[in-house]
XYZ file of N, CA and C in Angstrom:
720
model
N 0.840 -1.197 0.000
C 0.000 0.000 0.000
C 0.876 1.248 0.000
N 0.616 2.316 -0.848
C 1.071 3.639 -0.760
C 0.874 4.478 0.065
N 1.765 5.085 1.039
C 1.519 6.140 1.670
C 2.353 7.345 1.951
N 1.699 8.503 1.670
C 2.593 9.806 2.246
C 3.029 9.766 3.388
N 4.617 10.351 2.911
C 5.127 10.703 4.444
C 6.222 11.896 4.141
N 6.277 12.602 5.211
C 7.460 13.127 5.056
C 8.874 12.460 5.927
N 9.802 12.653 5.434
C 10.955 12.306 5.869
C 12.854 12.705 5.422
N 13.317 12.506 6.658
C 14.453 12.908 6.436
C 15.639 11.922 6.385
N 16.548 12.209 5.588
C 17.564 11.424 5.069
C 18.889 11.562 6.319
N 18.971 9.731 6.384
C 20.116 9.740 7.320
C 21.550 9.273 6.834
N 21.268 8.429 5.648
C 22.513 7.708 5.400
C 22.022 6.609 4.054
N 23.100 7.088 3.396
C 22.950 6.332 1.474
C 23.808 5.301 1.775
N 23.433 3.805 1.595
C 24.239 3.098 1.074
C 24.437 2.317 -0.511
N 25.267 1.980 -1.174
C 25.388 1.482 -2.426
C 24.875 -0.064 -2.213
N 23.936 -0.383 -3.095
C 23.073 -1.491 -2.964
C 23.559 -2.240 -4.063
N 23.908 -1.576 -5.159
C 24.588 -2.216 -6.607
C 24.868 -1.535 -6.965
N 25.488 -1.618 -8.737
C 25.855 -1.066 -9.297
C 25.419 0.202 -9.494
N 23.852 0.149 -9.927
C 23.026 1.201 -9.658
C 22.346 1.921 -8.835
N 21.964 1.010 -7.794
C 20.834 1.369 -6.608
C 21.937 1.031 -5.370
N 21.059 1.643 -4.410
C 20.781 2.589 -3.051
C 20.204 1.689 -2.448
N 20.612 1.529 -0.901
C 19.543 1.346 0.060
C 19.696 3.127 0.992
N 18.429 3.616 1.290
C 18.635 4.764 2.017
C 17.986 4.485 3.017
N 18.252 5.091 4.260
C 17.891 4.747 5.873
C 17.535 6.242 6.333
N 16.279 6.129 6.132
C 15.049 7.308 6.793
C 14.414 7.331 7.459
N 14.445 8.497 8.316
C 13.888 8.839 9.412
C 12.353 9.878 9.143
N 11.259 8.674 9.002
C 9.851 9.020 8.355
C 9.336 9.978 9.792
N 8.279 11.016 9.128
C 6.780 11.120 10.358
C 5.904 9.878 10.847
N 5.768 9.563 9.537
C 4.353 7.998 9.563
C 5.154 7.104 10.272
N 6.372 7.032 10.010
C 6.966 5.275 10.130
C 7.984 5.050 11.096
N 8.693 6.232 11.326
C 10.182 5.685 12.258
C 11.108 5.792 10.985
N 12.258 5.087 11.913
C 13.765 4.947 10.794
C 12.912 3.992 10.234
N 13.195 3.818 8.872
C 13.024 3.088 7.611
C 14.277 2.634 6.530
N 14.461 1.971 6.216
C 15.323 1.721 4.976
C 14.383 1.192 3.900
N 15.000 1.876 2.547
C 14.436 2.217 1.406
C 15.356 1.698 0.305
N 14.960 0.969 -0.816
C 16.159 0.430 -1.695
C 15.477 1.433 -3.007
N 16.248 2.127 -3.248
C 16.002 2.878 -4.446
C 17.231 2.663 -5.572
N 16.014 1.762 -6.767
C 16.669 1.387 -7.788
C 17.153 2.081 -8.558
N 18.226 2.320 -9.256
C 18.489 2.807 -10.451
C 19.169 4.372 -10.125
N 18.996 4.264 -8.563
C 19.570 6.030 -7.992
C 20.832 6.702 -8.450
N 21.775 5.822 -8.827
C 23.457 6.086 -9.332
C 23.183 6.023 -10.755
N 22.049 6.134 -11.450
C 21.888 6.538 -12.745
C 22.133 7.729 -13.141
N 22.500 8.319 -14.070
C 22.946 9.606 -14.542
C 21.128 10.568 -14.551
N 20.147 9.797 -15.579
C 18.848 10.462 -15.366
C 17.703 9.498 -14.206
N 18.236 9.556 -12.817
C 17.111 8.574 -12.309
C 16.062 9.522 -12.068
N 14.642 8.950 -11.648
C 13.987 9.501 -11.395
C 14.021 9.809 -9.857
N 14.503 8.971 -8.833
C 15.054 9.245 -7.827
C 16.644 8.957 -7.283
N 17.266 9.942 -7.838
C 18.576 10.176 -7.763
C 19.158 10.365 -6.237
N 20.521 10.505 -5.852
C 21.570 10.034 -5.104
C 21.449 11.723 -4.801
N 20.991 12.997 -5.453
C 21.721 14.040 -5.497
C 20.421 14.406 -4.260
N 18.921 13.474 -4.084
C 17.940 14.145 -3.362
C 18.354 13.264 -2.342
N 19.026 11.997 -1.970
C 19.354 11.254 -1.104
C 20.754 11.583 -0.247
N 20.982 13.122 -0.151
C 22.006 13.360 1.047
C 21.455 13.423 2.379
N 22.460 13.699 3.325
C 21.753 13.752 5.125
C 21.674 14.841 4.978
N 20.150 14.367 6.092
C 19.649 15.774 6.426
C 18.935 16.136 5.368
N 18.560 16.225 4.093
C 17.913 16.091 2.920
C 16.380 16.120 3.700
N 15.573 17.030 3.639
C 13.833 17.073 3.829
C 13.069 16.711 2.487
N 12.729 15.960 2.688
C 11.684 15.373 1.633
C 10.154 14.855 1.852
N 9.718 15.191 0.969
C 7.828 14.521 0.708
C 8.038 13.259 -0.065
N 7.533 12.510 0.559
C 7.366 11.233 -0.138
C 6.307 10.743 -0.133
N 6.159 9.238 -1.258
C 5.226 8.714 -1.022
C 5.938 7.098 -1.368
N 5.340 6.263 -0.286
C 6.212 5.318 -0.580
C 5.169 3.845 0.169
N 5.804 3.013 -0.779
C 5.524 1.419 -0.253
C 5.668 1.126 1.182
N 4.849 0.694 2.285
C 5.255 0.104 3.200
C 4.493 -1.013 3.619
N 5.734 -1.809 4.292
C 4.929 -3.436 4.377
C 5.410 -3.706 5.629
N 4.439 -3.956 6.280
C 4.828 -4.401 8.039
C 5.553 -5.492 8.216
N 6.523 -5.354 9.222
C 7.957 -6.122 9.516
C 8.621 -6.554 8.222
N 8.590 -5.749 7.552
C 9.797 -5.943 6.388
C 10.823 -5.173 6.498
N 12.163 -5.634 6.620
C 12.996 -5.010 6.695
C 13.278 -3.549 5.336
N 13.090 -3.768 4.182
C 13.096 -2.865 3.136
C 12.080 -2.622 2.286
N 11.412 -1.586 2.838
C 10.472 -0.855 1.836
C 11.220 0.052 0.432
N 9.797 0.768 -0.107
C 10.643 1.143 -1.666
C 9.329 2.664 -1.403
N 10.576 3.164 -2.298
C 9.842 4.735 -2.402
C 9.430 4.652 -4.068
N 8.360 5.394 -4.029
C 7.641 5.731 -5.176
C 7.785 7.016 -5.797
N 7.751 7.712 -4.752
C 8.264 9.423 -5.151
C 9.124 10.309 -4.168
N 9.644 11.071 -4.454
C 10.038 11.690 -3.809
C 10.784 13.280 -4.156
N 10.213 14.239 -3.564
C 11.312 15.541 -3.441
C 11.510 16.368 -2.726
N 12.348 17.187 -2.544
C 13.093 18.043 -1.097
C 11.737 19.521 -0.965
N 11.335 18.964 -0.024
C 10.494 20.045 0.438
C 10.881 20.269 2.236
N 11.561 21.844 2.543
C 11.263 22.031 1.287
C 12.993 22.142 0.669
N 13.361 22.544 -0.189
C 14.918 22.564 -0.897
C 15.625 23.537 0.196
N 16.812 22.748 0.827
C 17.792 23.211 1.279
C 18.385 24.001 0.659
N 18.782 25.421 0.835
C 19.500 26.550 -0.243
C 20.659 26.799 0.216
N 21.161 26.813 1.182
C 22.407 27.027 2.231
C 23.384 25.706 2.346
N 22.734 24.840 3.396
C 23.421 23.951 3.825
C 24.164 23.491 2.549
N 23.741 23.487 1.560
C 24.537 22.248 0.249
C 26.127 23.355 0.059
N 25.953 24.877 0.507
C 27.049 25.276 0.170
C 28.390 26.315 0.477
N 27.248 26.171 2.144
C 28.071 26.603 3.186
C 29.421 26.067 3.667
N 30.263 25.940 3.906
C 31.099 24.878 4.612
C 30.654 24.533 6.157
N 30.620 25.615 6.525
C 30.313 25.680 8.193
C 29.013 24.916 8.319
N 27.584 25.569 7.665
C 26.656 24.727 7.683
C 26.599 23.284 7.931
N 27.330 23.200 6.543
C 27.572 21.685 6.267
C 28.087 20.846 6.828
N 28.942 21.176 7.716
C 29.724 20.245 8.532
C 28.838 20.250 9.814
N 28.320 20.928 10.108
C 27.162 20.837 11.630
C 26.531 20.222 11.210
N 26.020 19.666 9.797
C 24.654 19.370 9.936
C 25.169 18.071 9.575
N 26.442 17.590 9.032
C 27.263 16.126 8.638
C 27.344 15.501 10.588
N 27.937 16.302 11.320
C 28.075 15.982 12.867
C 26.981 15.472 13.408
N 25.640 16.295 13.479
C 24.471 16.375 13.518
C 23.671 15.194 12.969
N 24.082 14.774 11.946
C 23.304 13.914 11.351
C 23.967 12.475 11.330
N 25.170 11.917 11.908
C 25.650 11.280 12.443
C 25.164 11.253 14.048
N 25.314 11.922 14.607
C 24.562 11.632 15.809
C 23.265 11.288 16.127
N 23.003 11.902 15.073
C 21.138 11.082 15.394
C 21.040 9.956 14.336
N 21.910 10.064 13.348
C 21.583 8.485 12.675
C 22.249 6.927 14.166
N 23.194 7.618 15.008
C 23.895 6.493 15.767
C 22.767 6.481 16.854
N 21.757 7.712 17.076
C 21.003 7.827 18.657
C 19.284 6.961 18.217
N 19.379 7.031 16.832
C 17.917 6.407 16.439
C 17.653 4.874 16.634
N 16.356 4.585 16.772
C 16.525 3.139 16.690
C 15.133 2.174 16.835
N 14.107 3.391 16.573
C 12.726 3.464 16.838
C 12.074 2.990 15.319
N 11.385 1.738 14.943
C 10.787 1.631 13.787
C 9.383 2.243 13.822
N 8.514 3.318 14.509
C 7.478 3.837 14.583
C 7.675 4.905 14.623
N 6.509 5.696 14.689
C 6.540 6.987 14.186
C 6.496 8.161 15.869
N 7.724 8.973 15.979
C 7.771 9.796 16.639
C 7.288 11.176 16.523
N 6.201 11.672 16.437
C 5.826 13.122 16.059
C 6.450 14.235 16.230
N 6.825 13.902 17.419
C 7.608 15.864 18.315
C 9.123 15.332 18.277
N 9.559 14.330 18.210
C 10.795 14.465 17.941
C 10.903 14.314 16.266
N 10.207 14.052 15.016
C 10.474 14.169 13.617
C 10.068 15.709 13.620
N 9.301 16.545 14.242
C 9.191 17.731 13.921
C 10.232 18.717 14.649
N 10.942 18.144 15.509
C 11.623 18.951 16.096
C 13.428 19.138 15.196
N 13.055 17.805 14.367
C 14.851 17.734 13.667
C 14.517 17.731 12.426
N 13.055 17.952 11.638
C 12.710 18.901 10.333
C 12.967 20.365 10.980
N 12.237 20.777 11.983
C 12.286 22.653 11.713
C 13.784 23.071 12.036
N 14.625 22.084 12.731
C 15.967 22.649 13.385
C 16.422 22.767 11.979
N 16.307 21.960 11.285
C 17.213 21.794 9.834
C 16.798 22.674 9.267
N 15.649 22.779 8.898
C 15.182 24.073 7.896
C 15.416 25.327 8.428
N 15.375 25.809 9.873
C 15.938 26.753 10.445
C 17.349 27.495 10.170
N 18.253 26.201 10.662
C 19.548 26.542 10.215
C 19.714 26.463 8.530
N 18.876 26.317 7.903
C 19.017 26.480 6.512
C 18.801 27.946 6.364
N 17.764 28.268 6.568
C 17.478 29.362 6.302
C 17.744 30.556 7.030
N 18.757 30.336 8.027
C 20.008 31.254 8.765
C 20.504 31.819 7.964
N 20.710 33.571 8.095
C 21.647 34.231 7.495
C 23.291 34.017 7.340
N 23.449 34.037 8.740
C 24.597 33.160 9.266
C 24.738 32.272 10.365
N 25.097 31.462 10.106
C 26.124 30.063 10.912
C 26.259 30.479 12.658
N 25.000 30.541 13.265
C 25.122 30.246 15.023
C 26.332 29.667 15.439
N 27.303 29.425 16.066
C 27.975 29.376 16.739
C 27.551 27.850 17.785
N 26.376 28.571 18.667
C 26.061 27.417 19.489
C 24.762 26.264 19.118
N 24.412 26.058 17.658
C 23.848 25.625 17.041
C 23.937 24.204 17.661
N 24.982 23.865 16.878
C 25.100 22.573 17.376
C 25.400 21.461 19.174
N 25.198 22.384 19.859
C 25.541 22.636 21.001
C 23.626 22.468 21.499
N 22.682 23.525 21.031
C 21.700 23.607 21.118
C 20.706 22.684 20.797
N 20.835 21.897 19.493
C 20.724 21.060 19.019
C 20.735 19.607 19.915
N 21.977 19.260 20.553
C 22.140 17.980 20.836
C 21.562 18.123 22.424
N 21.148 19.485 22.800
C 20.627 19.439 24.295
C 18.907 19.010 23.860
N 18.641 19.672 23.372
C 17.256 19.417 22.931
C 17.151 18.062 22.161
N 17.851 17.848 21.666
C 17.338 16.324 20.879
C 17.429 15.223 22.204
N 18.070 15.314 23.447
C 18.642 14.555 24.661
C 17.016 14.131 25.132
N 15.994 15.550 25.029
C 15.060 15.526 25.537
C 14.120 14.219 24.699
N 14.143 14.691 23.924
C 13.117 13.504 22.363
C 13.433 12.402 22.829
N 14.985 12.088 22.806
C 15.554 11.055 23.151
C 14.917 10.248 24.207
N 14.553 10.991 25.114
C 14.300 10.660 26.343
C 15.105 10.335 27.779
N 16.093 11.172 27.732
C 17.270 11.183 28.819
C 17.465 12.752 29.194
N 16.912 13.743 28.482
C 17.592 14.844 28.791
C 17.624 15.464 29.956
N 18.080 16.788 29.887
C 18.051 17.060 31.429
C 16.900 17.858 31.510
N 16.593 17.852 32.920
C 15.067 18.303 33.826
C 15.634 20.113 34.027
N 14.649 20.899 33.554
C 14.823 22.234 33.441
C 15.277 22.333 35.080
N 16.235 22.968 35.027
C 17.146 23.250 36.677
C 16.242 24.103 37.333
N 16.670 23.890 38.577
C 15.710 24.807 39.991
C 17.023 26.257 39.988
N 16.313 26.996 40.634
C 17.082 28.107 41.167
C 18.394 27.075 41.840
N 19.452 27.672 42.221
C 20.505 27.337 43.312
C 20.754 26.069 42.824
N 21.082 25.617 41.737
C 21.348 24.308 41.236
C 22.606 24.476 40.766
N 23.703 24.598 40.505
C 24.606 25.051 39.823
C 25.269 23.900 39.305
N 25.362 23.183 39.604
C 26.169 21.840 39.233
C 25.517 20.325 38.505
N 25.697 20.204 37.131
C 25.003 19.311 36.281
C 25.217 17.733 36.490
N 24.744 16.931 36.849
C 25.316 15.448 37.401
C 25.180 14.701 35.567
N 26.044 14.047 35.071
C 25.902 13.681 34.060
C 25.480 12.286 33.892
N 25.511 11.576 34.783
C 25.132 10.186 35.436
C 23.415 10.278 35.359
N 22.740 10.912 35.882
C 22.054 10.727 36.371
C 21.001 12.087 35.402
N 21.889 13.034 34.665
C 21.203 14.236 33.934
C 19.935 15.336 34.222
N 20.199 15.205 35.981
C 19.707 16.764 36.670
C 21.093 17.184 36.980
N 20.287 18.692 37.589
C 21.142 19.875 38.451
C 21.056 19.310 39.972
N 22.252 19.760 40.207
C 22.137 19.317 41.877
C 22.468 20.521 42.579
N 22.389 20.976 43.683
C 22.556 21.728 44.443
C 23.747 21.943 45.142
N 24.408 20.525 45.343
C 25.540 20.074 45.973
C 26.404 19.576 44.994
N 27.547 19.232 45.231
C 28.738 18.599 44.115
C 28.510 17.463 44.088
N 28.357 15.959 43.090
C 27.858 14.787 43.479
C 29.739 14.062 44.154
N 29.586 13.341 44.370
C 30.914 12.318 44.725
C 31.499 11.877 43.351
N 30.997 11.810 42.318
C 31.922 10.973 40.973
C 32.544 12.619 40.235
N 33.101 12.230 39.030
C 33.758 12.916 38.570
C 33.088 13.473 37.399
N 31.630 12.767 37.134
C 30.989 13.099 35.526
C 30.042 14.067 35.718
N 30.285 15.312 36.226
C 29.661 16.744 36.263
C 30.490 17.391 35.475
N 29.488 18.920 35.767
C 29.480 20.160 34.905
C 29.344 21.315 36.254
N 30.538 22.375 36.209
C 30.345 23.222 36.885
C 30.184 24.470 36.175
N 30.330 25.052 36.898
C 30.323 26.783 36.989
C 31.426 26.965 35.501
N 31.621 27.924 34.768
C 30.532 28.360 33.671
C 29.706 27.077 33.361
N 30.055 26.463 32.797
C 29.349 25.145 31.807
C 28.250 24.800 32.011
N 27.855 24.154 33.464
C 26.255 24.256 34.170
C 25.869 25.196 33.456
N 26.154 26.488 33.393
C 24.803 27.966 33.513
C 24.670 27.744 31.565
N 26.001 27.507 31.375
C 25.595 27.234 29.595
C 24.910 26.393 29.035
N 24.761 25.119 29.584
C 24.138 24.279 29.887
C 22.255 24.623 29.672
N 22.166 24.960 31.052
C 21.215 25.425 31.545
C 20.340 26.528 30.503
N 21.746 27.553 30.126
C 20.669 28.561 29.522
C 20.408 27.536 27.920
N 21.162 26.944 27.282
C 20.832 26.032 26.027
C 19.883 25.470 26.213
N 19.376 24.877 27.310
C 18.099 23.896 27.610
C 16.695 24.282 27.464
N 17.082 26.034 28.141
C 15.897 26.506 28.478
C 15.093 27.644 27.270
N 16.320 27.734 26.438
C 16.343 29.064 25.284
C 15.589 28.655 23.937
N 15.046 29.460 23.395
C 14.380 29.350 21.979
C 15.617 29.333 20.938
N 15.289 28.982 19.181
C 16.049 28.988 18.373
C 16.763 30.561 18.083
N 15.641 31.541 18.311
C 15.987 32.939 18.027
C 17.012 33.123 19.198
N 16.832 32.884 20.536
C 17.473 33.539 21.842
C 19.075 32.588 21.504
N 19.301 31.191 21.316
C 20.456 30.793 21.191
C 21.201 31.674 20.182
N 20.618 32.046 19.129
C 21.473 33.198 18.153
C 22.314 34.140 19.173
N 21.931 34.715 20.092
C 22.455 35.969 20.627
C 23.290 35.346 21.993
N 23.469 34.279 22.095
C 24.361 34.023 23.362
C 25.751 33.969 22.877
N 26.660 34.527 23.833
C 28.049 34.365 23.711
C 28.246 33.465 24.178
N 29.053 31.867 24.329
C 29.962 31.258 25.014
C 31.160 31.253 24.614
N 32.063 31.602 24.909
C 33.654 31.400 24.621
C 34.068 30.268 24.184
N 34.883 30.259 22.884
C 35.383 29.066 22.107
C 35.806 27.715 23.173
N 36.897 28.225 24.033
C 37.090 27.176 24.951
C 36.317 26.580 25.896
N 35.115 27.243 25.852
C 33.984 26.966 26.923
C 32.895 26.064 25.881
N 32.634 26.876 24.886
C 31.563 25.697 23.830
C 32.460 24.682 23.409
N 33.731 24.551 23.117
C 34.286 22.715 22.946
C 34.522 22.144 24.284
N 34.690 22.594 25.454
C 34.786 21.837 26.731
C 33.046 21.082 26.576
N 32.403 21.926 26.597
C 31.187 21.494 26.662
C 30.197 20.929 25.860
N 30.942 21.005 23.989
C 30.705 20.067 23.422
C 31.273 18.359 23.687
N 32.228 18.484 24.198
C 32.829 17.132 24.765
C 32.269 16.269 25.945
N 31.388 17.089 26.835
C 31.143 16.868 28.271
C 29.500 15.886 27.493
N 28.786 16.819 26.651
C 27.481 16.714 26.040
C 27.413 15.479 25.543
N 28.762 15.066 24.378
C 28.886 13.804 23.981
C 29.257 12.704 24.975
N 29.735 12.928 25.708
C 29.930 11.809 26.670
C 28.394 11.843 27.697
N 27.868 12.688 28.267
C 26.475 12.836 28.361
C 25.465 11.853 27.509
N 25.594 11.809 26.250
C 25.018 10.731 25.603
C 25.977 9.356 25.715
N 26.837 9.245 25.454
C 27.436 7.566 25.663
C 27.223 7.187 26.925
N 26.851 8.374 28.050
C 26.536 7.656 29.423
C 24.927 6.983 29.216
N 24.092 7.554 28.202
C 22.830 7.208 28.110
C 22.462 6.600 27.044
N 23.341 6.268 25.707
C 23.461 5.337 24.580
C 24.329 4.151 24.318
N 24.125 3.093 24.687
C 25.168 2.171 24.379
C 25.901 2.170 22.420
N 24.974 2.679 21.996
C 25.252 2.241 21.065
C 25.943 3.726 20.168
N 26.404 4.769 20.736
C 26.601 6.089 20.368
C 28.480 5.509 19.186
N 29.189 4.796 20.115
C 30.341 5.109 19.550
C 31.084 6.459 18.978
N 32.409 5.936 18.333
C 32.843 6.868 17.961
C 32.031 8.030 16.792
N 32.323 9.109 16.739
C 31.789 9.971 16.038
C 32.915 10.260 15.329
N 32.685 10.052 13.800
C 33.928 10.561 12.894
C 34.389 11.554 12.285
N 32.455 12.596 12.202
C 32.708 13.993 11.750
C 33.471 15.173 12.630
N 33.469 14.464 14.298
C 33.800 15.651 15.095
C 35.093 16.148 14.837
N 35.826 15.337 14.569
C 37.001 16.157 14.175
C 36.792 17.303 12.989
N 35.680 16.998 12.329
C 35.490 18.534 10.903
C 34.858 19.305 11.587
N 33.991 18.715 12.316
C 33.474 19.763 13.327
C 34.179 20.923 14.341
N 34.919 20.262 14.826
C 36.153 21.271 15.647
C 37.402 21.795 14.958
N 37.178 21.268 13.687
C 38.483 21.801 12.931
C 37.416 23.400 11.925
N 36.529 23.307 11.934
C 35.225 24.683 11.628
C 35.452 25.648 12.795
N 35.184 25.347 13.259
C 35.105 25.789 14.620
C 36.610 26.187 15.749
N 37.502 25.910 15.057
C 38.877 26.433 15.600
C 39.371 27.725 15.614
């Protein structure tokens, strides 16, 4: 049976000579994998060039319960990314970005508020004049939440982030996997801030990579399956 969906592109693999399997992250469906024939064709009708990450698309496509590979029928970028394809900076947040949630996914059903929350981030930062700073920083606090681990909006007099356990504490815990003073309050204000308000925060270079590092290990304390991340090094080499 045919059905619309929208969805976003996590990862192309070469299926043959010609075709694709692609692994999408639907509204209707969850992660999905998709074998699209004939995609490494010079004229396909669904080409390799609409199958990058992060790629927003309308589709309409085959699905068959507990089958490992469904097939798309149509598909195109709605709406068209204009930036990201040719930014550098963009591009590499959203390569980091989209590695992390292709390693954090793992849901074959359909998530509503977390597929709408990593369509508008994308189209957002698409349609950024310029390249936020704490984007990606903002990003992986809020997706923690979807996830379902993130941290609990802090009380007054909380200053100190337990990463174990992902509240504010009041007191210092006994282990070593916290967040203090700056980092907590950066923390804190990322958690609590809109897409417009993260535009206007300063954190200091050495303060947003301490705390991009603290964030990722924050998730491997709550993902077994996170591993290494291979873009971060393009990521911090942007960002240097």
């Amino acid at each position: 049976m045919q059905h619309k969906t929208r969805g976003i592109v996590l990862k192309t693999t070469r299926y043959s000579e010609s075709s694709v399997v692609a692994q999408l992250f639907t509204e209707k469906f969850g992660l999905q994998s998709y074998i699209v024939h004939g995609a490494r064709k010079p004229k396909a009708k669904i080409g390799t060039i609409l199958l990058q990450p992060m790629y927003l698309l309308d589709l309409v496509v085959y699905h068959r319960e507990n089958s490992s590979l469904q097939r798309i029928s149509y598909a195109r970028q709605v709406p068209p990314l204009l930036s990201i394809p040719h930014d550098p900076v963009k591009r590499s947040v959203v390569l980091f970005l989209n590695e992390v949630l292709y390693k954090s996914l793992r849901q074959q059903t359909a998530d509503t508020p977390l597929f709408n929350f990593v369509f508008h981030a994308i189209s957002w930062w698409d349609a950024l004049e310029k390249p936020a700073a704490n984007f990606h920083l903002f990003f992986l606090i809020k997706l923690s939440r979807y996830l379902g681990f993130g941290p609990l909006v802090p009380k007054q007099d909380a200053p100190f982030f337990d990463l174990n356990e992902g509240i504010f504490r009041e007191s210092l815990p006994a282990h070593p996997s916290v967040l203090q003073h700056p980092h907590a309050a950066h923390l804190a204000r990322l958690l609590t801030c809109s897409f417009e308000e993260m535009t206007a925060m300063h954190i200091p270079r050495a303060d947003r990579r301490f705390l991009l590092s603290k964030v990722i290990d924050f998730y491997r304390l709550h993902l077994d399956h996170l591993g290494d991340l291979h873009s971060l090094s393009v990521l911090e080499e942007v960002f240097r």
